[in-house]
């Protein structure tokens, strides 16, 4: 197994669990239902959760009760009311079951299991994480099993495939890819026959941290914690050699034999990340012009300047440059990854910006890519087609920052932007983006309520109790897309309660919050409501909106902490420079 | 390796895995004598001992040891 300095051992996870006071950590209620011995997995999961700032309140069902716990509405599992349920049915138990089936029924193994799961999902509230099935080649047919639909190999692969289809149509279902883990580290490492024989554990001690990692990747992502940005060093990270010394012809890059291939393939991977919505930034100790030269002129460069949202190349320290990148992008350090071949630079960055992820890249660039694969840094629990436009939006933002400097008067600047906002409810077309915003936004988010696509559709449909708004913002530099989401709850005939108010930080200081409030007040007046109540629920990340409601003219509510009220008739419209799109 | 040396090294693995510096093993020590040594940590102990000595026990061995002494004998036979 490849050495992995970024993933702790089981022993280390156990120590973390033993030695950490978890009282201040965010608690997540998780149920684990398994058909093999899962106690050590629980230890690993809890330890890994702590490393990421969470405390798992974990319900572990008694051994081998998956079906009973789910199907019986009065079970301990249902009484526990988990936010997240993990279903771990092992390939071993599947194989035993398969072997007990009459031969003529074996070709329906995958279908039966998926049908069960599909029914089970309708009985479980909250999110469900299902472990897929690492293959066991039972060698009954040899490779010929690929041609036989009643072979175990065929049915296991079909099952994993059908699980993907099921997850594709069910927004609350997430697959944790155990099969991938086994592919990466090998079955002989992931499974220990003698441990299995003596304990009924199907996961080896060595694979537990990887399983815990992949599981917590999903859970953390569901809590809004995931990576949004990759910051890259250049020399010996994106290409071989030093551009300042070796020159354009001297750096190693490109297909064919030799180390250049490793860098090309790394770039292809990074390009895919960018297309998926990960923001790319460059941070290099170089002259800017020299650093940009390969991007502009080298025929084998996969990444172009166009792919990079922020390009910083100078002789300042990497720490201060990364801080500058962070300010432009306006996202948390904990959502950024920094890759650099130089252990010294990595250490300095790690020491000074502790929340940031800085992988301990292998010494040999040939190993970079496989190593980065193993870390699974870019887990996500949502994806929408316009994610790929994110880079453009940040580049445009960098331009806007430049433009702002030319105006001395803020209003004059805002006016010059020709801003237009389109105000709508939650249309079907926008559902994924809205759900994603509720999951991603941490800073400008008053109550940090996370909604799934299903929730979004339910809110929009429930006109009796809710009124939903979505806002886009466009200006002369480009389209920011949807940047603000509001859910109003109709408390009674006089009162609206702001259940959700979140905004993308990209559009701060444009008067968008005033424009939004004007829209809400117009709606309230039209419908005859007298007051609007807003609430601020503090989290470690949203202190920027602590004074949001008082700034907008709301008054603190007596005897309700962090709640604020606005009488509709007292509202004074602020000057805004955003036009409503008709 | 002398039997005594094996015992000493096994003792260190136990102290590390069970996170307890006070453990003193002898040939007659059983799981009942060590507080943290239960069926769960047992798996972990075996895996760590295997790694330490670069050996692999059979499941038969794992299931039949009655005390530390018998484990030491298994190790002794494997590294000879």
XYZ file of C-alpha atoms in Angstrom, chain A residues 13-508:
496
model
C -8.195 7.990 15.066
C -8.808 6.054 18.229
C -6.478 8.349 20.161
C -8.165 11.446 18.793
C -11.505 10.079 19.909
C -10.200 9.261 23.355
C -8.410 12.529 23.929
C -10.768 15.152 22.506
C -13.391 17.057 24.409
C -16.239 17.113 21.903
C -18.615 19.324 23.861
C -18.023 22.396 21.698
C -18.285 20.553 18.368
C -21.334 20.558 16.142
C -23.333 17.430 16.898
C -24.722 15.319 14.050
C -27.152 12.482 14.664
C -26.120 9.516 12.587
C -27.471 5.961 12.547
C -25.365 3.081 11.293
C -27.199 -0.053 10.223
C -24.938 -2.918 9.248
C -25.006 -6.651 8.713
C -21.439 -7.259 9.924
C -19.495 -6.234 13.039
C -19.241 -2.435 12.903
C -17.877 -1.398 16.302
C -14.413 -0.495 15.031
C -15.920 1.340 12.081
C -17.863 3.419 14.601
C -14.616 4.291 16.389
C -13.003 5.294 13.103
C -16.018 7.374 12.031
C -16.174 9.226 15.332
C -12.447 9.951 15.286
C -12.553 11.174 11.700
C -15.576 13.358 12.500
C -13.634 15.093 15.266
C -10.774 15.833 12.888
C -13.279 17.774 10.807
C -14.884 19.603 13.685
C -17.957 17.440 14.210
C -19.171 15.176 16.979
C -21.171 12.166 15.840
C -24.070 11.218 18.047
C -24.083 7.703 16.672
C -26.764 5.066 16.916
C -25.398 1.632 16.113
C -28.099 -0.925 15.455
C -27.642 -4.333 16.908
C -25.861 -6.733 14.680
C -27.616 -7.763 11.493
C -30.926 -5.979 11.967
C -30.938 -3.777 8.910
C -34.301 -4.893 7.540
C -36.051 -5.116 10.895
C -34.920 -1.703 12.083
C -36.096 -0.042 8.885
C -39.362 -1.875 8.313
C -40.597 -1.706 11.920
C -41.890 1.843 12.521
C -41.519 1.406 16.292
C -37.853 0.344 16.144
C -35.046 2.018 18.123
C -33.691 3.280 14.844
C -36.826 5.255 14.008
C -37.118 6.478 17.596
C -33.582 7.864 17.364
C -34.563 10.165 14.451
C -31.188 10.385 12.733
C -30.293 13.255 10.427
C -28.215 10.812 8.421
C -28.546 7.039 8.086
C -25.670 4.878 6.898
C -26.589 1.503 5.411
C -23.736 -0.937 5.297
C -24.703 -4.301 3.859
C -21.610 -6.318 3.092
C -20.680 -8.174 -0.064
C -19.991 -11.211 2.136
C -23.542 -11.417 3.387
C -24.737 -10.780 -0.134
C -22.651 -13.701 -1.361
C -23.983 -16.027 1.327
C -27.510 -14.998 0.438
C -26.760 -15.522 -3.242
C -25.427 -19.001 -2.609
C -28.549 -19.950 -0.705
C -30.863 -18.859 -3.511
C -32.185 -21.499 -5.912
C -30.052 -21.172 -9.072
C -32.943 -19.945 -11.190
C -33.437 -16.928 -8.875
C -29.820 -15.833 -8.789
C -30.113 -13.528 -11.762
C -32.534 -11.311 -9.830
C -30.206 -10.692 -6.868
C -29.354 -7.120 -7.850
C -32.914 -6.219 -8.682
C -34.260 -7.614 -5.392
C -31.697 -5.680 -3.358
C -32.382 -2.429 -5.203
C -36.138 -2.936 -4.806
C -35.664 -3.421 -1.078
C -33.550 -0.317 -0.867
C -36.000 1.701 -2.853
C -38.793 0.698 -0.437
C -36.544 1.278 2.572
C -35.770 4.809 1.422
C -39.410 5.751 1.558
C -39.445 4.742 5.234
C -36.370 6.732 6.281
C -36.430 10.462 7.002
C -33.330 12.492 6.370
C -30.335 11.679 4.245
C -29.240 8.134 3.526
C -25.702 7.040 2.752
C -25.470 3.579 1.221
C -22.159 1.740 1.026
C -21.866 0.074 -2.341
C -20.416 -3.395 -2.780
C -16.681 -4.049 -3.168
C -16.436 -6.985 -5.507
C -15.592 -10.502 -4.482
C -14.579 -12.568 -7.477
C -15.701 -15.994 -6.352
C -14.042 -17.538 -9.411
C -16.930 -19.914 -9.983
C -17.046 -19.027 -13.672
C -13.695 -17.316 -14.012
C -13.763 -14.399 -16.422
C -16.647 -16.122 -18.169
C -18.804 -14.701 -15.342
C -18.926 -11.527 -17.418
C -21.155 -13.367 -19.883
C -23.410 -15.034 -17.303
C -26.102 -12.924 -15.699
C -26.617 -15.430 -12.888
C -22.977 -15.213 -11.744
C -22.141 -13.393 -8.536
C -19.644 -11.110 -10.253
C -22.280 -10.073 -12.795
C -24.906 -9.447 -10.122
C -22.552 -7.453 -7.866
C -21.549 -5.163 -10.713
C -25.149 -4.799 -11.789
C -26.117 -3.952 -8.224
C -23.503 -1.225 -7.983
C -24.660 0.133 -11.321
C -28.324 0.114 -10.308
C -27.420 1.847 -7.041
C -26.020 4.705 -9.093
C -29.256 4.930 -11.045
C -31.296 4.932 -7.867
C -29.123 7.650 -6.343
C -29.433 9.674 -9.530
C -33.166 9.921 -9.092
C -33.300 10.223 -5.309
C -31.889 13.496 -3.944
C -31.683 12.143 -0.388
C -29.605 9.104 -1.320
C -25.820 9.225 -1.488
C -23.567 6.315 -2.379
C -20.359 5.924 -0.420
C -18.035 4.243 -2.864
C -16.513 1.370 -0.898
C -15.909 -0.381 -4.173
C -13.646 2.481 -5.259
C -11.698 2.274 -2.024
C -11.090 -1.410 -2.617
C -10.040 -0.707 -6.195
C -7.545 1.820 -4.942
C -5.925 -0.045 -2.095
C -6.576 -3.615 -3.179
C -8.760 -6.361 -1.831
C -5.931 -8.068 0.042
C -5.417 -4.904 2.080
C -9.083 -3.988 2.449
C -10.105 -7.419 3.660
C -8.377 -9.550 6.284
C -9.569 -13.164 6.212
C -8.379 -14.048 9.693
C -9.917 -10.933 11.234
C -13.150 -11.740 9.404
C -13.122 -15.310 10.633
C -12.555 -14.403 14.243
C -14.783 -11.305 14.447
C -17.270 -10.987 11.552
C -15.582 -7.732 10.563
C -15.449 -7.391 6.787
C -13.201 -4.335 6.844
C -9.540 -4.677 7.772
C -8.078 -2.339 10.380
C -5.991 -0.715 7.654
C -8.953 0.150 5.442
C -11.107 1.593 8.249
C -9.579 5.100 8.071
C -10.256 5.228 4.325
C -13.861 4.177 4.786
C -14.257 6.714 7.593
C -12.707 9.371 5.374
C -15.017 8.735 2.423
C -18.067 8.569 4.691
C -17.199 11.789 6.490
C -16.487 13.466 3.139
C -20.175 13.014 2.344
C -21.402 13.949 5.815
C -19.228 17.075 5.971
C -20.343 18.066 2.505
C -23.972 17.730 3.592
C -23.129 20.180 6.396
C -21.780 22.653 3.848
C -18.119 21.810 4.414
C -16.361 21.005 1.169
C -13.597 22.292 -1.079
C -14.320 25.060 -3.531
C -10.893 26.155 -4.657
C -7.536 24.674 -5.675
C -4.478 26.913 -5.375
C -1.482 25.711 -7.349
C 2.220 26.327 -7.276
C 3.816 26.225 -10.761
C 7.466 25.089 -10.969
C 7.730 21.333 -10.399
C 4.041 21.221 -9.515
C 2.249 21.967 -12.805
C 5.306 21.368 -14.984
C 8.742 19.828 -14.483
C 11.616 22.237 -13.959
C 11.798 25.940 -13.209
C 10.461 28.265 -15.890
C 12.684 31.150 -14.762
C 15.847 29.020 -15.145
C 14.969 26.446 -17.785
C 12.906 28.643 -20.088
C 9.907 27.738 -22.208
C 11.722 24.994 -24.131
C 13.380 23.567 -21.050
C 10.404 22.766 -18.845
C 9.058 19.224 -18.907
C 5.528 18.867 -20.104
C 3.659 16.789 -22.607
C 2.890 13.274 -23.689
C 5.339 10.629 -24.698
C 7.974 9.135 -22.440
C 9.309 10.817 -19.384
C 8.108 12.888 -16.511
C 6.373 15.501 -18.717
C 3.487 13.081 -19.037
C 2.864 13.108 -15.291
C 2.412 16.879 -15.327
C 0.177 16.813 -18.403
C -2.081 14.238 -16.830
C -2.201 16.210 -13.592
C -3.275 19.264 -15.587
C -5.967 17.295 -17.405
C -7.346 16.268 -14.040
C -7.248 19.831 -12.733
C -9.023 21.000 -15.867
C -11.803 18.516 -15.135
C -12.104 19.911 -11.622
C -12.403 23.387 -13.044
C -15.136 22.261 -15.440
C -16.926 20.780 -12.455
C -16.906 24.128 -10.658
C -13.714 24.116 -8.594
C -12.100 27.545 -8.731
C -8.455 27.482 -9.775
C -5.870 29.946 -8.539
C -2.128 30.201 -9.072
C 0.321 31.172 -6.343
C 3.930 31.128 -7.469
C 7.251 32.720 -6.607
C 8.093 34.061 -10.045
C 7.972 37.187 -12.159
C 4.405 37.455 -13.322
C 5.318 37.634 -17.008
C 7.639 34.621 -16.793
C 5.032 32.619 -14.903
C 2.353 33.334 -17.477
C 4.515 32.455 -20.458
C 3.847 28.678 -20.483
C 0.107 29.326 -20.153
C 0.237 31.560 -23.200
C 2.808 29.854 -25.385
C 3.595 26.253 -24.431
C 1.805 23.936 -26.859
C 1.475 21.142 -24.289
C -0.070 23.299 -21.555
C -3.561 21.995 -20.820
C -4.458 24.833 -18.463
C -4.819 28.251 -20.025
C -4.945 31.658 -18.372
C -8.676 31.535 -18.999
C -8.992 28.617 -16.572
C -7.395 30.515 -13.711
C -9.655 32.727 -11.624
C -6.840 34.467 -9.740
C -3.216 34.469 -10.861
C -0.666 35.636 -8.311
C 3.016 35.433 -9.195
C 5.504 37.629 -7.357
C 8.242 37.395 -4.733
C 6.083 37.918 -1.667
C 5.577 35.026 0.740
C 3.076 32.372 -0.258
C 1.166 32.963 2.941
C 0.456 36.593 2.113
C -0.339 35.731 -1.508
C -2.782 33.044 -0.472
C -4.432 35.512 1.876
C -4.794 37.899 -1.029
C -6.387 35.168 -3.158
C -8.749 34.382 -0.310
C -9.821 38.022 -0.106
C -10.616 38.225 -3.794
C -12.556 34.959 -3.799
C -14.168 35.660 -0.446
C -14.475 32.017 0.606
C -13.252 30.323 3.771
C -9.702 28.948 4.053
C -11.227 25.620 5.020
C -12.683 25.348 1.526
C -9.277 25.719 -0.143
C -6.587 23.226 -1.121
C -2.993 24.243 -1.816
C -0.637 22.021 -3.805
C 3.085 22.675 -3.880
C 6.033 20.347 -4.467
C 8.158 22.122 -1.887
C 7.816 20.703 1.651
C 9.191 23.922 3.122
C 6.513 26.098 1.512
C 3.839 23.604 2.471
C 4.872 23.710 6.092
C 4.897 27.492 6.269
C 1.445 27.667 4.716
C 0.159 24.926 7.016
C 1.500 26.643 10.110
C 0.087 30.034 9.226
C -3.248 29.069 7.707
C -4.302 26.081 9.733
C -7.760 25.607 8.250
C -6.331 25.114 4.788
C -5.759 21.647 3.313
C -2.176 21.204 2.143
C -1.571 17.648 0.876
C 1.812 16.127 1.610
C 2.599 15.438 -2.052
C 4.969 12.519 -2.752
C 8.535 13.389 -3.720
C 8.171 11.843 -7.174
C 5.857 13.860 -9.472
C 4.932 10.592 -11.198
C 3.008 9.764 -8.026
C 1.180 13.096 -7.586
C -1.990 12.132 -9.359
C -2.561 8.732 -7.770
C -1.816 10.292 -4.407
C -4.314 13.096 -4.923
C -6.913 10.546 -6.033
C -6.502 8.742 -2.725
C -7.343 11.873 -0.714
C -10.748 12.403 -2.338
C -10.466 16.122 -1.698
C -13.353 17.309 -3.800
C -16.391 15.425 -2.540
C -19.677 17.144 -3.223
C -23.326 16.483 -2.523
C -24.681 18.683 -5.246
C -23.880 19.492 -8.800
C -25.539 21.794 -11.268
C -24.689 22.503 -14.860
C -23.806 26.163 -14.273
C -21.076 25.243 -11.767
C -18.695 25.331 -14.682
C -19.275 29.070 -15.115
C -17.958 29.836 -11.665
C -14.423 30.680 -12.839
C -15.772 33.251 -15.258
C -17.740 34.886 -12.475
C -14.699 35.221 -10.246
C -12.591 36.571 -13.086
C -15.276 39.151 -13.705
C -15.240 39.982 -10.002
C -11.488 40.613 -10.154
C -12.215 43.039 -13.035
C -14.922 44.793 -11.036
C -12.513 45.268 -8.149
C -10.199 46.978 -10.629
C -12.987 49.186 -11.985
C -14.107 50.296 -8.519
C -10.793 52.057 -8.028
C -11.608 54.553 -10.809
C -14.678 55.910 -9.075
C -14.386 58.088 -5.999
C -18.085 58.043 -5.357
C -19.630 54.678 -4.466
C -23.055 55.578 -5.908
C -21.530 56.671 -9.157
C -19.754 53.342 -9.389
C -22.880 51.336 -8.599
C -24.847 53.289 -11.155
C -22.219 52.646 -13.808
C -22.652 48.892 -13.342
C -26.139 48.904 -14.951
C -27.350 46.208 -12.590
C -30.501 44.239 -13.362
C -32.094 41.619 -11.142
C -34.648 39.046 -12.145
C -37.063 38.183 -9.334
C -38.877 34.868 -9.447
C -40.279 32.112 -7.250
C -38.541 28.740 -7.141
C -39.000 27.479 -10.659
C -38.399 23.834 -11.464
C -35.486 24.712 -13.667
C -33.698 26.471 -10.807
C -34.373 23.885 -8.124
C -30.881 22.300 -8.147
C -29.150 25.686 -7.993
C -31.354 26.902 -5.139
C -30.802 23.728 -3.127
C -27.106 24.037 -3.786
C -27.027 27.647 -2.588
C -28.722 26.676 0.668
C -26.070 24.006 1.134
C -23.051 26.042 0.118
C -23.650 29.481 1.591
C -22.140 29.900 5.018
C -21.265 33.547 5.457
C -24.182 35.617 4.242
C -26.743 33.206 5.594
C -29.023 34.355 8.398
C -30.329 31.029 9.656
C -28.203 28.495 7.736
C -31.151 26.234 6.963
C -30.053 23.566 4.473
C -32.613 22.410 1.930
C -32.589 19.505 -0.518
C -34.084 19.744 -3.975
C -37.103 17.923 -2.650
C -37.543 20.496 0.143
C -37.302 23.315 -2.364
C -40.086 21.853 -4.487
C -42.232 21.309 -1.392
C -41.792 24.909 -0.209
C -42.698 26.323 -3.596
C -45.791 24.117 -3.837
C -47.044 25.015 -0.356
C -48.460 28.428 -1.219
C -50.651 28.485 1.850
C -47.685 28.624 4.221
C -44.750 29.882 2.185
C -43.711 32.484 -0.329
C -40.384 31.941 -2.061
C -38.178 34.383 -3.938
C -35.043 33.911 -5.971
C -32.927 36.768 -7.330
C -30.368 36.931 -10.095
C -27.987 39.804 -10.685
C -26.535 40.891 -13.961
C -24.313 43.842 -14.711
C -22.247 45.230 -17.513
C -19.411 42.840 -16.756
C -21.461 39.696 -16.803
C -24.107 37.539 -15.238
C -23.683 36.491 -11.627
C -26.516 33.981 -11.960
C -28.748 33.336 -9.009
C -27.303 35.050 -5.975
C -30.058 35.398 -3.390
C -32.715 33.105 -1.957
C -35.582 34.035 0.331
C -38.185 31.842 1.985
C -41.008 33.678 3.741
C -43.186 31.791 6.167
C -46.755 33.067 6.526
C -47.048 32.967 10.325
C -50.496 34.519 10.541
C -52.534 37.019 8.558
C -50.398 39.931 9.783
C -46.954 38.399 10.046
C -44.292 37.142 7.672
C -41.270 35.312 9.093
C -38.034 35.202 7.097
C -37.214 31.510 7.241
C -34.286 31.761 4.850
C -32.256 34.720 3.681
C -29.001 33.961 2.026
C -26.903 35.756 -0.488
C -23.797 34.961 -2.427
C -20.817 36.916 -1.117
C -19.875 37.702 -4.697
C -22.451 40.491 -4.749
C -21.722 42.194 -1.445
